[in-house]
Short mmCIF file of C-alpha atoms and ligand atoms in Angstrom, two decimals:
data_model
loop_
_atom_site.label_atom_id
_atom_site.label_comp_id
_atom_site.label_asym_id
_atom_site.label_seq_id
_atom_site.Cartn_x
_atom_site.Cartn_y
_atom_site.Cartn_z
CA UNK A 243 24.19 13.96 -13.90
CA UNK A 244 22.43 13.82 -10.53
CA UNK A 245 21.27 10.43 -9.35
CA UNK A 246 18.49 9.72 -6.86
CA UNK A 247 18.49 6.74 -4.59
CA UNK A 248 15.11 5.31 -3.62
CA UNK A 249 14.90 2.96 -0.65
CA UNK A 250 11.81 0.77 -0.97
CA UNK A 251 11.37 -1.10 2.28
CA UNK A 252 8.56 -3.62 1.68
CA UNK A 253 6.87 -6.31 3.72
CA UNK A 254 8.92 -9.19 2.37
CA UNK A 255 12.01 -7.52 0.95
CA UNK A 256 14.18 -4.42 1.09
CA UNK A 257 15.12 -2.84 -2.21
CA UNK A 258 17.30 0.01 -3.40
CA UNK A 259 16.74 1.59 -6.78
CA UNK A 260 18.68 4.30 -8.60
CA UNK A 261 17.06 6.79 -10.98
CA UNK A 262 18.61 9.52 -13.08
CA UNK A 263 17.12 12.96 -13.58
CA UNK A 264 15.17 11.74 -16.61
CA UNK A 265 13.42 9.18 -14.45
CA UNK A 266 15.35 6.30 -16.07
CA UNK A 267 16.17 3.33 -13.90
CA UNK A 268 19.91 2.83 -13.40
CA UNK A 269 19.95 -0.15 -11.09
CA UNK A 270 18.04 -2.30 -8.62
CA UNK A 271 19.12 -4.48 -5.71
CA UNK A 272 16.80 -6.54 -3.56
CA UNK A 273 17.09 -8.73 -0.47
CA UNK A 274 14.36 -10.73 1.18
CA UNK A 275 14.21 -10.97 4.93
CA UNK A 276 12.61 -13.28 7.42
CA UNK A 277 8.96 -13.26 8.45
CA UNK A 278 8.33 -14.38 12.03
CA UNK A 279 5.04 -15.95 13.09
CA UNK A 280 5.48 -16.55 16.84
CA UNK A 281 1.78 -17.28 17.43
CA UNK A 282 -1.30 -17.67 15.22
CA UNK A 283 -2.24 -14.21 13.94
CA UNK A 284 1.08 -12.63 14.95
CA UNK A 285 3.54 -11.33 12.35
CA UNK A 286 6.87 -9.83 13.33
CA UNK A 287 9.99 -8.49 11.66
CA UNK A 288 13.43 -8.05 13.14
CA UNK A 289 14.07 -4.29 12.85
CA UNK A 290 17.83 -4.97 12.70
CA UNK A 291 17.35 -7.28 9.77
CA UNK A 292 15.22 -4.68 8.01
CA UNK A 293 18.01 -2.16 8.41
CA UNK A 294 20.76 -4.63 7.47
CA UNK A 295 19.02 -5.81 4.30
CA UNK A 296 18.18 -2.22 3.39
CA UNK A 297 21.78 -1.10 3.83
CA UNK A 298 23.14 -4.14 1.99
CA UNK A 299 20.95 -3.41 -1.06
CA UNK A 300 22.00 0.23 -0.94
CA UNK A 301 25.67 -0.75 -1.09
CA UNK A 302 24.96 -3.38 -3.75
CA UNK A 303 23.08 -1.10 -6.12
CA UNK A 304 25.79 1.57 -5.93
CA UNK A 305 28.44 -1.01 -6.72
CA UNK A 306 26.41 -2.58 -9.54
CA UNK A 307 25.62 0.74 -11.19
CA UNK A 308 29.12 2.08 -10.46
CA UNK A 309 27.77 5.18 -8.80
CA UNK A 310 29.93 7.02 -6.27
CA UNK A 311 28.09 8.12 -3.12
CA UNK A 312 28.82 11.79 -3.81
CA UNK A 313 26.87 11.55 -7.08
CA UNK A 314 23.67 10.89 -5.19
CA UNK A 315 21.68 14.12 -5.05
CA UNK A 316 19.06 12.84 -2.62
CA UNK A 317 17.62 9.77 -0.93
CA UNK A 318 13.90 9.00 -1.03
CA UNK A 319 12.27 6.49 1.31
CA UNK A 320 9.09 4.51 0.80
CA UNK A 321 8.00 1.78 3.14
CA UNK A 322 5.58 -0.88 4.27
CA UNK A 323 3.08 1.14 6.26
CA UNK A 324 1.82 0.88 9.85
CA UNK A 325 4.50 -1.61 10.96
CA UNK A 326 5.62 -0.46 14.39
CA UNK A 327 9.10 -0.23 15.90
CA UNK A 328 10.00 1.02 19.40
CA UNK A 329 13.63 1.61 20.25
CA UNK A 330 15.75 2.94 23.08
CA UNK A 331 16.97 6.47 22.34
CA UNK A 332 20.29 5.92 24.14
CA UNK A 333 21.35 2.56 22.78
CA UNK A 334 19.45 2.72 19.49
CA UNK A 335 18.29 -0.87 20.20
CA UNK A 336 14.71 -1.91 19.42
CA UNK A 337 13.04 -3.04 22.67
CA UNK A 338 10.83 -5.59 20.87
CA UNK A 339 10.36 -7.16 17.45
CA UNK A 340 8.63 -4.88 14.95
CA UNK A 341 4.90 -5.62 14.86
CA UNK A 342 3.89 -5.92 11.20
CA UNK A 343 0.75 -4.35 9.74
CA UNK A 344 -0.73 -7.82 9.15
CA UNK A 345 -0.47 -8.73 12.84
CA UNK A 346 -3.84 -9.36 14.52
CA UNK A 347 -2.79 -9.54 18.19
CA UNK A 348 -4.67 -6.36 19.09
CA UNK A 349 -7.92 -7.30 17.31
CA UNK A 350 -9.76 -8.09 20.56
CA UNK A 351 -8.74 -4.74 22.02
CA UNK A 352 -10.06 -3.05 18.88
CA UNK A 353 -13.36 -4.91 19.37
CA UNK A 354 -13.58 -3.54 22.93
CA UNK A 355 -13.03 0.00 21.68
CA UNK A 356 -15.65 -0.55 19.01
CA UNK A 357 -18.16 -1.56 21.66
CA UNK A 358 -17.40 1.69 23.45
CA UNK A 359 -18.48 3.52 20.31
CA UNK A 360 -15.05 5.00 19.56
CA UNK A 361 -14.96 4.18 15.84
CA UNK A 362 -16.80 7.31 14.53
CA UNK A 363 -14.45 9.61 16.47
CA UNK A 364 -11.45 7.81 15.02
CA UNK A 365 -12.84 8.00 11.52
CA UNK A 366 -13.58 11.69 11.93
CA UNK A 367 -10.10 12.56 13.15
CA UNK A 368 -7.85 10.09 11.35
CA UNK A 369 -9.83 9.05 8.27
CA UNK A 370 -9.18 5.41 9.25
CA UNK A 371 -11.38 2.60 10.44
CA UNK A 372 -10.78 1.11 13.87
CA UNK A 373 -8.59 -1.90 13.14
CA UNK A 374 -5.55 -3.76 14.45
CA UNK A 375 -3.89 -3.01 11.11
CA UNK A 376 -2.88 0.53 12.14
CA UNK A 377 -0.02 1.43 14.46
CA UNK A 378 -1.67 2.80 17.63
CA UNK A 379 -2.75 -0.48 19.19
CA UNK A 380 0.55 -2.14 18.25
CA UNK A 381 2.48 0.64 19.99
CA UNK A 382 0.24 0.38 23.04
CA UNK A 383 0.82 -3.38 23.11
CA UNK A 384 4.61 -2.92 23.18
CA UNK A 385 4.43 -0.27 25.91
CA UNK A 386 2.11 -2.46 28.01
CA UNK A 387 3.77 -5.84 27.48
CA UNK A 388 7.52 -5.20 27.40
CA UNK A 389 8.76 -5.03 31.01
CA UNK A 390 9.85 -1.53 32.00
CA UNK A 391 8.69 0.04 28.73
CA UNK A 392 6.11 2.37 30.26
CA UNK A 393 8.59 3.66 32.80
CA UNK A 394 11.23 4.25 30.14
CA UNK A 395 8.70 5.98 27.92
CA UNK A 396 7.70 8.35 30.68
CA UNK A 397 11.40 9.16 31.22
CA UNK A 398 11.57 10.08 27.52
CA UNK A 399 13.94 7.20 26.78
CA UNK A 400 11.91 5.49 24.04
CA UNK A 401 11.23 6.34 20.42
CA UNK A 402 8.36 5.03 18.32
CA UNK A 403 8.47 4.94 14.57
CA UNK A 404 6.99 3.37 11.50
CA UNK A 405 9.63 1.87 9.19
CA UNK A 406 10.42 5.19 7.53
CA UNK A 407 11.31 6.69 10.94
CA UNK A 408 13.47 3.71 11.78
CA UNK A 409 15.40 3.99 8.51
CA UNK A 410 15.81 7.77 8.89
CA UNK A 411 17.12 7.21 12.42
CA UNK A 412 19.66 4.65 11.18
CA UNK A 413 20.69 6.64 8.10
CA UNK A 414 21.32 9.74 10.21
CA UNK A 415 23.26 7.79 12.87
CA UNK A 416 20.55 8.36 15.43
CA UNK A 417 20.36 12.11 15.10
CA UNK A 418 16.91 12.47 13.51
CA UNK A 419 13.63 11.04 14.82
CA UNK A 420 11.05 12.01 12.21
CA UNK A 421 8.31 10.71 9.94
CA UNK A 422 6.30 12.21 7.10
CA UNK A 423 2.61 13.12 7.08
CA UNK A 424 1.61 10.18 4.88
CA UNK A 425 3.09 7.66 7.30
CA UNK A 426 1.79 9.57 10.33
CA UNK A 427 -1.69 9.36 8.84
CA UNK A 428 -1.60 5.54 9.20
CA UNK A 429 -1.08 5.43 12.95
CA UNK A 430 -4.61 6.24 14.28
CA UNK A 431 -2.89 8.92 16.38
CA UNK A 432 -2.58 11.70 13.81
CA UNK A 433 -5.31 14.19 13.12
CA UNK A 434 -5.41 14.50 9.33
CA UNK A 435 -7.25 17.84 9.50
CA UNK A 436 -5.07 19.70 12.02
CA UNK A 437 -1.92 17.82 10.86
CA UNK A 438 -0.90 17.24 14.47
CA UNK A 439 -0.59 14.26 16.77
CA UNK A 440 -4.00 14.35 18.46
CA UNK A 441 -3.94 14.72 22.28
CA UNK A 442 -7.36 13.10 22.66
CA UNK A 443 -6.27 10.04 20.69
CA UNK A 444 -2.96 9.82 22.56
CA UNK A 445 -4.94 9.78 25.82
CA UNK A 446 -7.37 7.20 24.43
CA UNK A 447 -4.58 4.78 23.48
CA UNK A 448 -2.46 5.77 26.48
CA UNK A 449 0.51 6.82 24.35
CA UNK A 450 2.95 9.32 25.88
CA UNK A 451 3.75 12.14 23.43
CA UNK A 452 7.45 11.75 24.30
CA UNK A 453 7.77 8.65 22.07
CA UNK A 454 6.47 10.31 18.89
CA UNK A 455 8.55 11.38 15.91
CA UNK A 456 8.48 14.90 14.50
CA UNK A 457 6.13 15.03 11.50
CA UNK A 458 7.58 16.50 8.32
CA UNK A 459 6.36 17.19 4.78
CA UNK A 460 6.79 14.35 2.27
CA UNK A 461 9.19 16.38 0.15
CA UNK A 462 12.02 18.51 1.50
CA UNK A 463 15.12 17.76 3.53
CA UNK A 464 14.36 15.72 6.66
CA UNK A 465 17.93 14.96 7.61
CA UNK A 466 21.32 14.04 6.26
CA UNK A 467 22.43 10.51 5.64
CA UNK A 468 25.87 10.18 7.19
CA UNK A 469 26.17 6.41 7.25
CA UNK A 470 27.58 6.03 3.72
CA UNK A 471 31.30 6.74 3.74
CA UNK A 472 32.37 9.53 1.43
CA UNK A 473 29.21 11.61 1.29
CA UNK A 474 26.56 13.45 3.26
CA UNK A 475 23.35 12.92 1.34
CA UNK A 476 20.07 14.72 2.02
CA UNK A 477 17.08 12.51 2.81
CA UNK A 478 14.54 14.58 0.94
CA UNK A 479 11.46 12.50 0.18
CA UNK A 480 9.40 10.11 2.34
CA UNK A 481 6.02 8.48 1.78
CA UNK A 482 4.21 5.26 2.63
CA UNK A 483 4.27 2.71 -0.21
CA UNK A 484 0.78 3.26 -1.63
CA UNK A 485 1.00 7.03 -1.43
CA UNK A 486 4.42 6.90 -3.10
CA UNK A 487 2.94 4.77 -5.88
CA UNK A 488 0.17 7.37 -6.39
CA UNK A 489 2.85 10.02 -6.70
CA UNK A 490 5.04 7.80 -8.87
CA UNK A 491 2.10 7.45 -11.25
CA UNK A 492 1.92 11.24 -11.24
CA UNK A 493 -1.67 11.17 -10.09
CA UNK A 494 -1.06 14.68 -8.84
CA UNK A 495 -4.42 16.19 -9.71
CA UNK A 496 -7.78 15.74 -8.03
CA UNK A 497 -9.72 12.79 -9.43
CA UNK A 498 -6.67 10.87 -10.66
CA UNK A 499 -6.61 7.22 -9.62
CA UNK A 500 -4.06 4.42 -9.56
CA UNK A 501 -4.58 0.74 -8.93
CA UNK A 502 -1.76 -1.64 -8.03
CA UNK A 503 -2.42 -5.24 -9.06
CA UNK A 504 -0.27 -7.38 -6.80
CA UNK A 505 -1.23 -10.23 -4.47
CA UNK A 506 -4.06 -7.91 -3.45
CA UNK A 507 -5.01 -4.68 -5.17
CA UNK A 508 -4.57 -1.20 -3.73
CA UNK A 509 -6.51 1.64 -5.24
CA UNK A 510 -5.97 5.28 -4.33
CA UNK A 511 -7.75 8.35 -5.62
CA UNK A 512 -6.28 11.82 -5.26
CA UNK A 513 -9.07 13.92 -3.69
CA UNK A 514 -7.11 17.18 -3.72
CA UNK A 515 -7.18 19.41 -0.67
CA UNK A 516 -10.24 17.79 0.83
CA UNK A 517 -10.23 14.78 3.14
CA UNK A 518 -13.39 12.98 2.07
CA UNK A 519 -15.29 10.98 4.63
CA UNK A 520 -16.26 7.68 3.04
CA UNK A 521 -19.70 6.14 3.34
CA UNK A 522 -18.30 2.81 2.14
CA UNK A 523 -15.62 2.31 4.77
CA UNK A 524 -12.88 3.34 2.41
CA UNK A 525 -9.97 5.05 4.13
CA UNK A 526 -9.22 8.76 3.94
CA UNK A 527 -5.54 9.30 4.13
CA UNK A 528 -2.90 11.91 3.53
CA UNK A 529 -1.32 11.37 0.15
CA UNK A 530 1.54 13.84 0.64
CA UNK A 531 2.43 17.33 1.74
CA UNK A 532 4.57 19.41 -0.61
CA UNK A 533 5.38 23.11 -0.33
CA UNK A 534 2.93 23.55 2.52
CA UNK A 535 0.05 22.04 0.53
CA UNK A 536 -1.54 18.85 1.82
CA UNK A 537 -3.11 16.45 -0.66
CA UNK A 538 -5.55 13.77 0.48
CA UNK A 539 -6.57 10.44 -0.98
CA UNK A 540 -9.30 7.84 -0.68
CA UNK A 541 -7.97 4.31 -0.42
CA UNK A 542 -9.51 0.89 -0.87
CA UNK A 543 -8.13 -2.58 -1.27
CA UNK A 544 -9.03 -5.91 -2.81
CA UNK A 545 -7.88 -8.75 -0.55
CA UNK A 546 -7.47 -11.38 -3.27
CA UNK A 547 -6.16 -9.92 -6.52
CA UNK A 548 -3.24 -11.70 -8.21
CA UNK A 549 -3.58 -14.25 -5.41
CA UNK A 550 -6.48 -15.85 -7.31
CA UNK A 551 -3.97 -16.57 -10.10
CA UNK A 552 -1.62 -18.15 -7.57
CA UNK A 553 -4.53 -20.27 -6.40
CA UNK A 554 -5.10 -21.57 -9.92
CA UNK A 555 -1.38 -22.30 -10.14
CA UNK A 556 -0.71 -23.80 -6.70
CA UNK A 557 -3.98 -25.43 -5.67
CA UNK A 558 -5.91 -26.22 -8.86
CA UNK A 559 -2.65 -26.67 -10.81
CA UNK A 560 -4.22 -25.63 -14.09
CA UNK A 561 -1.25 -23.39 -14.94
CA UNK A 562 2.48 -23.69 -14.26
CA UNK A 563 3.24 -20.03 -13.77
CA UNK A 564 1.19 -16.87 -13.25
CA UNK A 565 1.81 -15.46 -16.76
CA UNK A 566 0.50 -18.75 -18.27
CA UNK A 567 -3.01 -17.75 -17.29
CA UNK A 568 -3.24 -15.25 -20.12
CA UNK A 569 -2.67 -17.81 -22.86
CA UNK A 570 -5.12 -20.24 -21.32
CA UNK A 571 -7.80 -17.59 -20.75
CA UNK A 572 -7.36 -16.27 -24.28
CA UNK A 573 -8.43 -19.63 -25.74
CA UNK A 574 -12.05 -18.70 -24.96
CA UNK A 575 -13.83 -15.51 -25.98
CA UNK A 576 -15.33 -14.95 -22.57
CA UNK A 577 -15.99 -16.83 -19.34
CA UNK A 578 -19.38 -17.72 -20.89
CA UNK A 579 -21.30 -16.87 -17.77
CA UNK A 580 -18.85 -18.38 -15.28
CA UNK A 581 -18.04 -16.18 -12.27
CA UNK A 582 -15.49 -16.69 -9.52
CA UNK A 583 -15.99 -14.69 -6.35
CA UNK A 584 -12.59 -15.10 -4.68
CA UNK A 585 -13.79 -14.27 -1.17
CA UNK A 586 -11.11 -16.59 0.28
CA UNK A 587 -10.59 -14.16 3.14
CA UNK A 588 -14.02 -12.50 3.18
CA UNK A 589 -15.18 -9.57 1.08
CA UNK A 590 -13.92 -6.00 1.41
CA UNK A 591 -15.43 -2.73 0.18
CA UNK A 592 -18.26 -2.19 -0.47
CA UNK A 593 -19.58 -5.49 0.97
CA UNK A 594 -17.50 -5.88 4.15
CA UNK A 595 -18.36 -9.44 4.92
CA UNK A 596 -15.71 -11.29 6.94
CA UNK A 597 -17.63 -14.58 6.80
CA UNK A 598 -17.97 -14.85 3.03
CA UNK A 599 -15.90 -17.55 1.31
CA UNK A 600 -14.97 -18.16 -2.30
CA UNK A 601 -17.52 -19.39 -4.82
CA UNK A 602 -17.78 -20.46 -8.43
CA UNK A 603 -21.02 -19.85 -10.35
CA UNK A 604 -22.56 -20.54 -13.71
CA UNK A 605 -20.91 -23.89 -14.48
CA UNK A 606 -22.23 -25.92 -17.39
CA UNK A 607 -21.28 -29.27 -18.91
CA UNK A 608 -19.04 -27.35 -21.32
CA UNK A 609 -17.11 -25.33 -18.73
CA UNK A 610 -13.39 -26.00 -18.90
CA UNK A 611 -10.10 -24.76 -17.43
CA UNK A 612 -10.01 -21.81 -19.79
CA UNK A 613 -13.39 -20.48 -18.65
CA UNK A 614 -12.30 -20.75 -15.05
CA UNK A 615 -9.00 -19.01 -15.82
CA UNK A 616 -10.90 -16.26 -17.57
CA UNK A 617 -13.37 -15.92 -14.69
CA UNK A 618 -10.43 -15.69 -12.28
CA UNK A 619 -8.90 -12.79 -14.21
CA UNK A 620 -12.32 -11.18 -14.55
CA UNK A 621 -12.80 -11.35 -10.79
CA UNK A 622 -9.75 -9.12 -10.27
CA UNK A 623 -11.27 -6.54 -12.60
CA UNK A 624 -14.77 -6.79 -11.08
CA UNK A 625 -13.48 -6.24 -7.56
CA UNK A 626 -11.42 -3.26 -8.71
CA UNK A 627 -14.45 -1.84 -10.52
CA UNK A 628 -16.48 -2.18 -7.30
CA UNK A 629 -13.86 -0.15 -5.45
CA UNK A 630 -13.81 2.54 -8.07
CA UNK A 631 -17.59 2.78 -7.96
CA UNK A 632 -17.40 3.39 -4.19
CA UNK A 633 -14.71 6.01 -4.62
CA UNK A 634 -16.64 7.88 -7.23
CA UNK A 635 -19.73 7.82 -5.04
CA UNK A 636 -17.80 9.07 -1.99
CA UNK A 637 -15.76 11.70 -3.80
CA UNK A 638 -18.43 12.67 -6.33
CA UNK A 639 -15.59 13.03 -8.80
CA UNK A 640 -15.94 11.34 -12.18
CA UNK A 641 -12.76 9.66 -13.32
CA UNK A 642 -11.14 9.93 -16.70
CA UNK A 643 -8.57 7.19 -16.56
CA UNK A 644 -7.02 4.54 -14.36
CA UNK A 645 -3.25 4.29 -14.06
CA UNK A 646 -2.05 0.81 -13.24
CA UNK A 647 1.01 -0.97 -11.88
CA UNK A 648 1.95 -4.22 -10.12
CA UNK A 649 2.81 -7.71 -11.35
CA UNK A 650 -0.58 -8.62 -12.80
CA UNK A 651 -0.65 -5.58 -15.10
CA UNK A 652 1.61 -7.56 -17.43
CA UNK A 653 -1.61 -9.34 -18.37
CA UNK A 654 -3.06 -7.55 -21.39
CA UNK A 655 -6.28 -9.54 -21.31
CA UNK A 656 -6.94 -8.45 -17.73
CA UNK A 657 -6.10 -4.82 -18.50
CA UNK A 658 -8.41 -4.77 -21.53
CA UNK A 659 -11.25 -6.31 -19.52
CA UNK A 660 -10.66 -3.70 -16.82
CA UNK A 661 -10.98 -0.89 -19.36
CA UNK A 662 -14.12 -2.52 -20.78
CA UNK A 663 -15.73 -2.82 -17.36
CA UNK A 664 -14.89 0.71 -16.28
CA UNK A 665 -15.61 2.38 -19.58
CA UNK A 666 -12.46 4.45 -19.23
CA UNK A 667 -8.84 4.27 -20.35
CA UNK A 668 -6.52 2.00 -18.42
CA UNK A 669 -2.96 3.27 -18.70
CA UNK A 670 0.14 1.22 -18.04
CA UNK A 671 3.39 3.21 -17.70
CA UNK A 672 6.77 2.12 -19.07
CA UNK A 673 8.36 1.99 -15.63
CA UNK A 674 6.11 0.04 -13.33
CA UNK A 675 8.45 0.58 -10.35
CA UNK A 676 6.03 3.33 -9.39
CA UNK A 677 6.49 3.04 -5.62
CA UNK A 678 10.24 3.63 -5.78
CA UNK A 679 9.75 6.21 -8.48
CA UNK A 680 7.34 8.15 -6.26
CA UNK A 681 9.93 8.25 -3.48
CA UNK A 682 12.57 9.37 -5.98
CA UNK A 683 10.28 12.09 -7.36
CA UNK A 684 9.55 13.40 -3.86
CA UNK A 685 13.25 13.40 -3.01
CA UNK A 686 14.31 15.02 -6.30
CA UNK A 687 11.70 17.75 -5.85
CA UNK A 688 12.95 18.22 -2.30
CA UNK A 689 16.45 19.13 -3.44
CA UNK A 690 15.58 20.87 -6.70
CA UNK A 691 16.64 18.17 -9.19
CA UNK A 692 13.17 18.86 -10.60
CA UNK A 693 11.95 22.35 -10.03
CA UNK A 694 8.23 21.61 -9.74
CA UNK A 695 5.61 18.90 -10.19
CA UNK A 696 4.95 20.02 -13.75
CA UNK A 697 8.49 19.12 -14.77
CA UNK A 698 7.92 15.57 -13.51
CA UNK A 699 5.33 14.87 -16.18
CA UNK A 700 8.16 14.48 -18.66
CA UNK A 701 9.51 11.56 -16.63
CA UNK A 702 6.34 9.47 -16.69
CA UNK A 703 5.84 7.60 -19.95
CA UNK A 704 2.96 5.45 -21.16
CA UNK A 705 3.67 1.93 -22.24
CA UNK A 706 0.18 1.09 -23.39
CA UNK A 707 -3.30 2.56 -23.20
CA UNK A 708 -6.20 0.11 -23.08
CA UNK A 709 -9.27 1.73 -24.61
CA UNK A 710 -12.73 0.61 -23.50
CA UNK A 711 -14.26 -1.32 -26.36
CA UNK A 712 -17.35 -2.98 -24.90
CA UNK A 713 -20.82 -1.50 -25.57
CA UNK A 714 -22.44 -0.16 -22.39
CA UNK A 715 -25.35 -2.61 -22.61
CA UNK A 716 -22.98 -5.59 -22.62
CA UNK A 717 -20.96 -4.14 -19.78
CA UNK A 718 -24.09 -3.77 -17.70
CA UNK A 719 -25.07 -7.39 -18.30
CA UNK A 720 -21.65 -8.54 -17.11
CA UNK A 721 -21.73 -6.30 -14.03
CA UNK A 722 -25.20 -7.51 -13.16
CA UNK A 723 -24.00 -11.10 -13.31
CA UNK A 724 -21.13 -10.25 -10.97
CA UNK A 725 -23.44 -8.54 -8.51
CA UNK A 726 -25.72 -11.59 -8.50
CA UNK A 727 -22.72 -13.82 -7.85
CA UNK A 728 -21.59 -11.67 -4.91
CA UNK A 729 -25.13 -11.59 -3.53
CA UNK A 730 -25.34 -15.37 -3.68
CA UNK A 731 -21.91 -15.69 -2.03
CA UNK A 732 -23.04 -13.52 0.86
CA UNK A 733 -26.34 -15.42 1.16
CA UNK A 734 -24.44 -18.70 1.38
CA UNK A 735 -22.28 -17.31 4.21
CA UNK A 736 -25.32 -15.95 6.05
CA UNK A 737 -27.17 -19.28 5.87
CA UNK A 738 -24.36 -20.92 7.84
CA UNK A 739 -25.68 -19.46 11.09
CA UNK A 740 -29.30 -20.67 10.63
P1 ADP B 56 3.26 -8.28 -4.55
O1 ADP B 56 3.99 -6.97 -4.58
O2 ADP B 56 1.94 -8.25 -3.85
O3 ADP B 56 4.10 -9.46 -4.16
P2 ADP B 56 3.52 -8.26 -7.47
O4 ADP B 56 3.28 -6.87 -7.93
O5 ADP B 56 4.90 -8.82 -7.51
O6 ADP B 56 2.82 -8.54 -6.07
O7 ADP B 56 2.58 -9.20 -8.37
C1 ADP B 56 2.49 -10.57 -8.13
C2 ADP B 56 1.06 -11.03 -8.31
O8 ADP B 56 0.66 -10.84 -9.65
C3 ADP B 56 0.90 -12.50 -7.99
O9 ADP B 56 -0.27 -12.66 -7.21
C4 ADP B 56 0.73 -13.16 -9.35
O10 ADP B 56 -0.18 -14.24 -9.30
C5 ADP B 56 0.18 -12.05 -10.21
N1 ADP B 56 0.67 -12.13 -11.60
C6 ADP B 56 1.94 -12.05 -12.02
N2 ADP B 56 2.00 -12.14 -13.37
C7 ADP B 56 0.72 -12.24 -13.81
C8 ADP B 56 0.10 -12.34 -15.09
N3 ADP B 56 0.81 -12.32 -16.22
N4 ADP B 56 -1.24 -12.43 -15.12
C9 ADP B 56 -1.98 -12.40 -14.00
N5 ADP B 56 -1.46 -12.30 -12.78
C10 ADP B 56 -0.13 -12.23 -12.67
#
């Protein structure tokens, strides 16, 4: 039976997961690695450590599941996006620490570009907003700040890659320098309409084309892994983590949406063959390219999702563990008019207010821990509903269902409230390892383990469907209360400057 190995290289850990051809999970291994914060706002990873932990988990999962390397039909890669590595093509050595997506060191430079009115051009070409988050300014920083880097780059001696490229390079013993379209679309250098690195953007960020990887489809053989003794294994699927999760949820048709409820929430909507320009500062991104067909997505995120539960646990200390919140919240029928707006780090789409801070509304003499716990869970659902409203407005596509994954989806109360607020089904799959599963699906398709996308539908199984049960009138009252709470939160932040 063919086995597929998914490498899931995340922000805090590297993982390796094995799937069989029925989509069943055969084994998982995980290793955390170190986060480096050399200055306020800076976040770095050691690219060597990323590779070492990734390779160690690969070896561990094979040993644990007793799988011989030659049984692996294909390797799929999914990765933390935007994180930037530059290495020397001769020695294979990174010339600087990897600059992580969270790193803000280039924020001031982004502000300068914004003042020059560059943002609309960037949005038009790349689907992204001008932000330090994406790779271009990180790459420019390395080329400008590391002594000799510019010279080496112009001699063609340097290679740039996001983490997928770095892993491909290591897995192929330095013979392949490539990325996939979904990762390329997070760099601010890739034109998502022409599907090429964009010369105008390269000039704008002063990036020599010689450092760039070759851009490949998300499914299909990119190279051969030769680093595992005893086998040559095709690397046949690559996608950034959120895009892989969209694929892993089999949101393969236009209008299908997934939301991942982790520390923050990440929502992506498949918009088919059209890259939709958002009026709400959502991102347009490439979901994947398969068999010559490019699929696009709209993407939005909630900054504080499951993190509000951690806040109740770690700061307010009203629960001992995250799952405890469900039992506590279930002791009351509703929040009884209490709202938490967890704008701890500002508000994202559709409000975009960096100055907003968290707020608690509607307290009465009878408010207790349970109401606050319930309001905290509700706030995750309200913020997700706001995102979905933006997406539907931008895409003009009505949605039928929401597919969910991530740690907080274990919470049935939250999932039911989400269905009630959206008025659509919320569907939780059996295997919630959707990111790794997406990479495995792409890789399996790439080598013919599955013959087409239709045959994948058999691999994705529902665990539970949450049906909307709240009358529309009641839903509207709740949503109105939330909107008032957000409005008041923003007003409070605005008053600060008067
Ligand atoms: P990440 O990948 O961002 O680390 P995970 O998918 O592992 O996140 O999910 C962890 C998040 O989910 C944490 O913020 C935690 O507070 C929250 N969480 C975990 N279990 C529950 C639960 N039963 N109810 C609500 N939130 C939960």
